[in-house]
Amino acid sequence: MTENNQLTIKFGGEGNIRIETLTDFLDHYKQVLYLINSELGYKAEDMIVEVSPPENGSFKIKIKSKYKDLILDKIGDLSVGVLLGLIAIISANINNDNITIERVNDLLEKRELMNKEVPKIVTNVYRNTAARQKIQQTFIIVNNDENITDLKIERNEKEFLNIDNSEFVKIIKSQSITELHKIQESDILTDEATLIIRTIHFEGQAKWAFIYRGYPIKASIKDSTFFEKLNNEAFRKGDLLKVILSRRRNFDEDLQTYIIDQSSYTIDKVLKHSSKIENQGRLNLQ
């Protein structure tokens, strides 16, 4: 059985690598995975990162949810897919000036990374300066170790990337990040989302309760046209809302990643309402 929440990193070369190469490389990958997790709307502590001991110049990174919930458990698969996508576009010398979802999609399809959610998430995370800096730093780390001749990345025992050390400097320079930029203390993340209604409040400014990607949230609704529909449309627990969802992210210095402010979820616009009855038997959150 294949494990999509796992990837294998291999350092090529005949000699031993420096211990700092391994530890620093892993730490930067871990921080990128936390950034990805934040982009997906989860907290850093929702994810467990496991690393196997090095064997024959390689080690395995495995991502999994700390919970048993099957929906949350899928964040490992998606997080690894996004990490692979980020490494792929950076190694292809795509920079912030010419990145588009379409270009990312084409590149990932060629590498058989077919998850339809990945290109958009990869593009969003790539535009986060901190994520690019950390991946660029991993190439600086391996470039500084003269014992490393190449870097290979595998998924499901199949080679995903094979980068010769002669390409390291070119990849580093392509990102045009020569020094660490100041990271924003907070920002607002806004995108399209599908929410499952848990609790409805028809009066006042009380927040509605929802399930978002398997995770309970409360959100205020700012769409005035939506409230006009409440008199003519039936809403039930379990109904789906397709919305434009915003939330604030605050940068945590200790974790070196953005964390979602759980009190900041806001629905800017409701795009579509689907009743529970219409969706019974065909609900798919993947």
Short mmCIF file of C-alpha atoms in Angstrom, two decimals:
data_model
loop_
_atom_site.label_atom_id
_atom_site.label_comp_id
_atom_site.label_asym_id
_atom_site.label_seq_id
_atom_site.Cartn_x
_atom_site.Cartn_y
_atom_site.Cartn_z
CA MET A 1 0.00 0.00 0.00
CA THR A 2 1.38 3.43 -0.97
CA GLU A 3 1.73 6.20 1.60
CA ASN A 4 1.09 9.63 0.07
CA ASN A 5 1.97 11.31 3.36
CA GLN A 6 5.60 10.23 3.05
CA LEU A 7 8.57 11.30 0.94
CA THR A 8 12.18 10.13 0.80
CA ILE A 9 15.18 12.47 0.59
CA LYS A 10 18.50 11.09 -0.70
CA PHE A 11 21.86 12.86 -0.62
CA GLY A 12 24.15 11.61 -3.38
CA GLY A 13 27.89 11.20 -2.85
CA GLU A 14 30.54 8.74 -1.72
CA GLY A 15 31.59 10.43 1.53
CA ASN A 16 29.80 11.29 4.76
CA ILE A 17 27.74 14.46 4.92
CA ARG A 18 28.08 16.97 7.74
CA ILE A 19 25.70 16.51 10.67
CA GLU A 20 24.71 20.18 10.34
CA THR A 21 23.66 19.53 6.75
CA LEU A 22 21.15 16.93 7.88
CA THR A 23 19.77 18.75 10.92
CA ASP A 24 19.52 22.19 9.27
CA PHE A 25 17.97 20.71 6.11
CA LEU A 26 15.32 18.87 8.13
CA ASP A 27 14.54 21.91 10.26
CA HIS A 28 13.84 24.06 7.19
CA TYR A 29 11.58 21.39 5.67
CA LYS A 30 9.69 21.15 8.97
CA GLN A 31 9.14 24.91 9.02
CA VAL A 32 7.87 24.87 5.42
CA LEU A 33 5.44 22.10 6.35
CA TYR A 34 4.13 24.24 9.24
CA LEU A 35 3.63 27.13 6.80
CA ILE A 36 1.72 24.79 4.47
CA ASN A 37 -0.38 23.55 7.39
CA SER A 38 -1.23 27.14 8.27
CA GLU A 39 -2.23 27.85 4.66
CA LEU A 40 -4.62 24.88 4.86
CA GLY A 41 -6.27 26.45 7.90
CA TYR A 42 -4.87 24.15 10.59
CA LYS A 43 -2.76 24.83 13.67
CA ALA A 44 0.87 23.72 13.91
CA GLU A 45 -0.01 21.27 16.68
CA ASP A 46 -2.54 19.47 14.43
CA MET A 47 0.36 17.92 12.53
CA ILE A 48 3.05 15.41 13.51
CA VAL A 49 6.30 15.28 11.52
CA GLU A 50 8.23 12.02 11.77
CA VAL A 51 11.68 11.38 10.31
CA SER A 52 13.33 7.98 9.90
CA PRO A 53 17.01 7.50 10.79
CA PRO A 54 19.36 8.07 7.80
CA GLU A 55 20.04 4.90 5.80
CA ASN A 56 22.32 4.68 2.79
CA GLY A 57 22.37 8.46 2.39
CA SER A 58 18.60 8.87 2.66
CA PHE A 59 15.90 9.57 5.21
CA LYS A 60 12.10 9.58 5.11
CA ILE A 61 9.77 12.35 6.21
CA LYS A 62 6.25 11.30 7.18
CA ILE A 63 3.42 13.74 7.91
CA LYS A 64 0.27 12.77 9.78
CA SER A 65 -2.57 14.25 11.79
CA LYS A 66 -2.42 13.88 15.58
CA TYR A 67 -6.12 12.99 15.47
CA LYS A 68 -7.90 9.84 14.32
CA ASP A 69 -10.45 11.77 12.26
CA LEU A 70 -10.25 10.49 8.68
CA ILE A 71 -10.75 13.94 7.16
CA LEU A 72 -8.02 15.53 9.26
CA ASP A 73 -5.77 12.54 8.59
CA LYS A 74 -5.66 13.56 4.92
CA ILE A 75 -3.71 16.74 5.72
CA GLY A 76 -0.52 14.65 5.61
CA ASP A 77 -1.15 13.60 2.02
CA LEU A 78 -1.96 17.16 0.96
CA SER A 79 0.92 18.76 2.88
CA VAL A 80 3.50 16.44 1.31
CA GLY A 81 1.99 17.06 -2.14
CA VAL A 82 2.29 20.84 -1.65
CA LEU A 83 5.88 20.53 -0.37
CA LEU A 84 6.81 18.48 -3.43
CA GLY A 85 5.11 21.04 -5.66
CA LEU A 86 7.04 23.90 -4.06
CA ILE A 87 10.37 22.13 -4.51
CA ALA A 88 9.48 21.28 -8.11
CA ILE A 89 8.68 24.84 -9.18
CA ILE A 90 11.73 26.25 -7.41
CA SER A 91 14.01 23.66 -9.03
CA ALA A 92 12.44 24.58 -12.38
CA ASN A 93 13.65 28.19 -11.84
CA ILE A 94 10.13 29.63 -11.69
CA ASN A 95 10.26 32.85 -9.72
CA ASN A 96 7.69 35.15 -8.15
CA ASP A 97 7.43 37.29 -11.30
CA ASN A 98 6.17 34.53 -13.58
CA ILE A 99 4.34 32.09 -11.31
CA THR A 100 0.71 31.31 -12.20
CA ILE A 101 -1.65 28.54 -11.12
CA GLU A 102 -1.81 27.36 -14.75
CA ARG A 103 1.95 27.10 -15.06
CA VAL A 104 2.24 25.30 -11.73
CA ASN A 105 -0.54 22.90 -12.77
CA ASP A 106 1.22 22.06 -16.05
CA LEU A 107 4.53 21.42 -14.32
CA LEU A 108 3.00 19.21 -11.63
CA GLU A 109 0.95 17.22 -14.15
CA LYS A 110 4.17 16.37 -15.97
CA ARG A 111 5.49 15.01 -12.69
CA GLU A 112 2.24 13.08 -12.12
CA LEU A 113 1.26 15.11 -9.06
CA MET A 114 -2.42 15.14 -9.93
CA ASN A 115 -4.23 16.33 -6.77
CA LYS A 116 -6.48 19.13 -8.06
CA GLU A 117 -6.11 21.17 -4.84
CA VAL A 118 -2.30 21.29 -4.93
CA PRO A 119 -1.55 23.88 -7.70
CA LYS A 120 -3.58 26.66 -6.05
CA ILE A 121 -2.14 25.95 -2.60
CA VAL A 122 1.41 25.72 -4.00
CA THR A 123 0.98 29.09 -5.72
CA ASN A 124 -0.36 30.73 -2.54
CA VAL A 125 2.40 29.31 -0.32
CA TYR A 126 5.10 30.20 -2.86
CA ARG A 127 4.02 33.84 -2.72
CA ASN A 128 4.80 33.71 1.01
CA THR A 129 8.36 35.05 1.21
CA ALA A 130 9.11 32.97 4.31
CA ALA A 131 8.35 29.70 2.48
CA ARG A 132 10.61 30.58 -0.47
CA GLN A 133 13.38 31.65 1.87
CA LYS A 134 13.32 28.34 3.73
CA ILE A 135 13.39 26.20 0.59
CA GLN A 136 16.11 28.37 -0.89
CA GLN A 137 18.06 27.84 2.32
CA THR A 138 17.85 24.05 1.89
CA PHE A 139 19.63 24.39 -1.47
CA ILE A 140 22.23 26.68 0.13
CA ILE A 141 22.78 24.03 2.82
CA VAL A 142 23.39 21.16 0.37
CA ASN A 143 25.46 23.41 -1.91
CA ASN A 144 27.76 24.22 1.02
CA ASP A 145 28.46 20.53 1.71
CA GLU A 146 31.12 19.46 -0.79
CA ASN A 147 30.35 15.78 -0.15
CA ILE A 148 26.90 16.04 -1.75
CA THR A 149 26.85 15.36 -5.50
CA ASP A 150 23.08 15.44 -6.03
CA LEU A 151 19.72 15.61 -4.28
CA LYS A 152 17.00 13.06 -4.99
CA ILE A 153 13.39 13.14 -3.78
CA GLU A 154 11.09 10.13 -4.05
CA ARG A 155 7.44 9.49 -3.34
CA ASN A 156 5.82 6.07 -3.32
CA GLU A 157 9.22 4.56 -4.20
CA LYS A 158 9.21 6.55 -7.45
CA GLU A 159 11.69 9.31 -8.24
CA PHE A 160 10.06 12.74 -8.23
CA LEU A 161 13.15 14.96 -8.56
CA ASN A 162 16.83 14.36 -9.28
CA ILE A 163 18.93 17.53 -9.02
CA ASP A 164 22.67 17.52 -9.74
CA ASN A 165 24.84 19.75 -7.54
CA SER A 166 25.79 21.76 -10.64
CA GLU A 167 22.18 23.07 -10.58
CA PHE A 168 22.18 24.18 -6.92
CA VAL A 169 23.62 27.68 -7.48
CA LYS A 170 21.29 28.34 -10.41
CA ILE A 171 18.27 27.39 -8.30
CA ILE A 172 19.45 29.57 -5.39
CA LYS A 173 19.93 32.59 -7.64
CA SER A 174 16.61 32.10 -9.45
CA GLN A 175 14.71 32.97 -6.28
CA SER A 176 16.40 36.37 -5.91
CA ILE A 177 16.32 36.08 -2.14
CA THR A 178 19.81 36.96 -1.01
CA GLU A 179 18.92 37.98 2.53
CA LEU A 180 16.03 37.37 4.89
CA HIS A 181 13.25 39.89 4.38
CA LYS A 182 11.20 41.17 7.28
CA ILE A 183 8.26 38.87 7.80
CA GLN A 184 4.84 40.44 8.28
CA GLU A 185 3.58 40.10 11.84
CA SER A 186 0.11 39.29 10.52
CA ASP A 187 -1.85 39.09 7.29
CA ILE A 188 -5.32 38.18 6.03
CA LEU A 189 -5.85 34.96 4.09
CA THR A 190 -8.90 34.97 1.79
CA ASP A 191 -10.08 32.20 -0.51
CA GLU A 192 -13.09 30.16 -1.60
CA ALA A 193 -14.20 27.49 0.87
CA THR A 194 -16.98 24.96 1.49
CA LEU A 195 -18.44 24.95 5.00
CA ILE A 196 -20.84 22.53 6.71
CA ILE A 197 -23.35 24.28 8.97
CA ARG A 198 -23.36 23.17 12.63
CA THR A 199 -25.19 25.97 14.45
CA ILE A 200 -27.41 28.71 12.99
CA HIS A 201 -28.01 32.16 14.48
CA PHE A 202 -30.72 34.21 12.77
CA GLU A 203 -30.58 37.22 15.06
CA GLY A 204 -27.94 39.64 16.29
CA GLN A 205 -24.24 39.42 15.58
CA ALA A 206 -23.70 35.89 16.91
CA LYS A 207 -21.29 33.75 14.91
CA TRP A 208 -22.46 30.67 13.05
CA ALA A 209 -20.66 27.39 13.75
CA PHE A 210 -19.27 25.34 10.85
CA ILE A 211 -17.05 22.41 9.94
CA TYR A 212 -14.20 23.54 7.69
CA ARG A 213 -11.90 20.82 6.27
CA GLY A 214 -12.90 18.56 9.14
CA TYR A 215 -12.17 21.24 11.76
CA PRO A 216 -14.82 23.12 13.83
CA ILE A 217 -14.80 26.91 13.44
CA LYS A 218 -17.07 29.86 14.22
CA ALA A 219 -17.43 32.65 11.70
CA SER A 220 -19.23 35.96 11.44
CA ILE A 221 -21.15 36.60 8.21
CA LYS A 222 -20.69 40.03 6.60
CA ASP A 223 -22.74 39.34 3.44
CA SER A 224 -25.89 41.50 3.76
CA THR A 225 -27.54 39.90 0.71
CA PHE A 226 -27.27 36.51 2.41
CA PHE A 227 -29.34 37.66 5.38
CA GLU A 228 -32.08 38.82 2.99
CA LYS A 229 -32.45 35.17 1.92
CA LEU A 230 -33.08 33.94 5.46
CA ASN A 231 -36.77 34.87 5.25
CA ASN A 232 -37.33 32.85 2.07
CA GLU A 233 -34.88 29.96 2.31
CA ALA A 234 -34.67 27.06 4.77
CA PHE A 235 -31.30 26.47 6.44
CA ARG A 236 -30.52 23.30 8.41
CA LYS A 237 -27.68 21.75 10.33
CA GLY A 238 -25.61 19.82 7.77
CA ASP A 239 -26.29 22.19 4.86
CA LEU A 240 -23.33 23.31 2.76
CA LEU A 241 -22.31 26.91 2.11
CA LYS A 242 -19.83 27.79 -0.62
CA VAL A 243 -18.28 31.06 0.54
CA ILE A 244 -15.44 33.55 0.34
CA LEU A 245 -13.73 32.98 3.69
CA SER A 246 -11.20 35.30 5.38
CA ARG A 247 -9.11 34.77 8.51
CA ARG A 248 -6.14 36.50 10.13
CA ARG A 249 -2.75 34.79 10.47
CA ASN A 250 -0.24 35.90 13.11
CA PHE A 251 3.46 35.06 12.85
CA ASP A 252 4.78 33.04 15.79
CA GLU A 253 8.47 33.79 16.39
CA ASP A 254 9.08 30.62 18.42
CA LEU A 255 7.57 28.29 15.82
CA GLN A 256 8.67 30.46 12.89
CA THR A 257 5.34 30.01 11.16
CA TYR A 258 1.94 31.68 10.76
CA ILE A 259 -0.89 30.56 13.05
CA ILE A 260 -4.56 31.15 12.28
CA ASP A 261 -6.40 33.40 14.75
CA GLN A 262 -9.37 31.13 15.49
CA SER A 263 -11.54 34.12 16.47
CA SER A 264 -11.03 35.91 13.14
CA TYR A 265 -12.97 33.75 10.66
CA THR A 266 -15.23 35.93 8.51
CA ILE A 267 -17.53 35.04 5.62
CA ASP A 268 -17.24 37.92 3.17
CA LYS A 269 -19.75 36.51 0.69
CA VAL A 270 -21.98 33.46 0.41
CA LEU A 271 -21.75 32.10 -3.13
CA LYS A 272 -24.04 29.08 -2.92
CA HIS A 273 -26.28 27.26 -0.46
CA SER A 274 -26.89 23.51 -0.84
CA SER A 275 -29.39 21.80 1.44
CA LYS A 276 -28.52 18.72 3.48
CA ILE A 277 -31.23 16.74 1.72
CA GLU A 278 -29.78 17.48 -1.73
CA ASN A 279 -26.31 16.38 -0.66
CA GLN A 280 -27.07 13.21 1.30
CA GLY A 281 -25.19 10.27 -0.10
CA ARG A 282 -22.85 12.31 -2.31
CA LEU A 283 -20.87 14.51 0.07
CA ASN A 284 -17.16 14.52 -0.81
CA LEU A 285 -14.80 16.79 1.09
CA GLN A 286 -11.60 15.70 -0.69
#
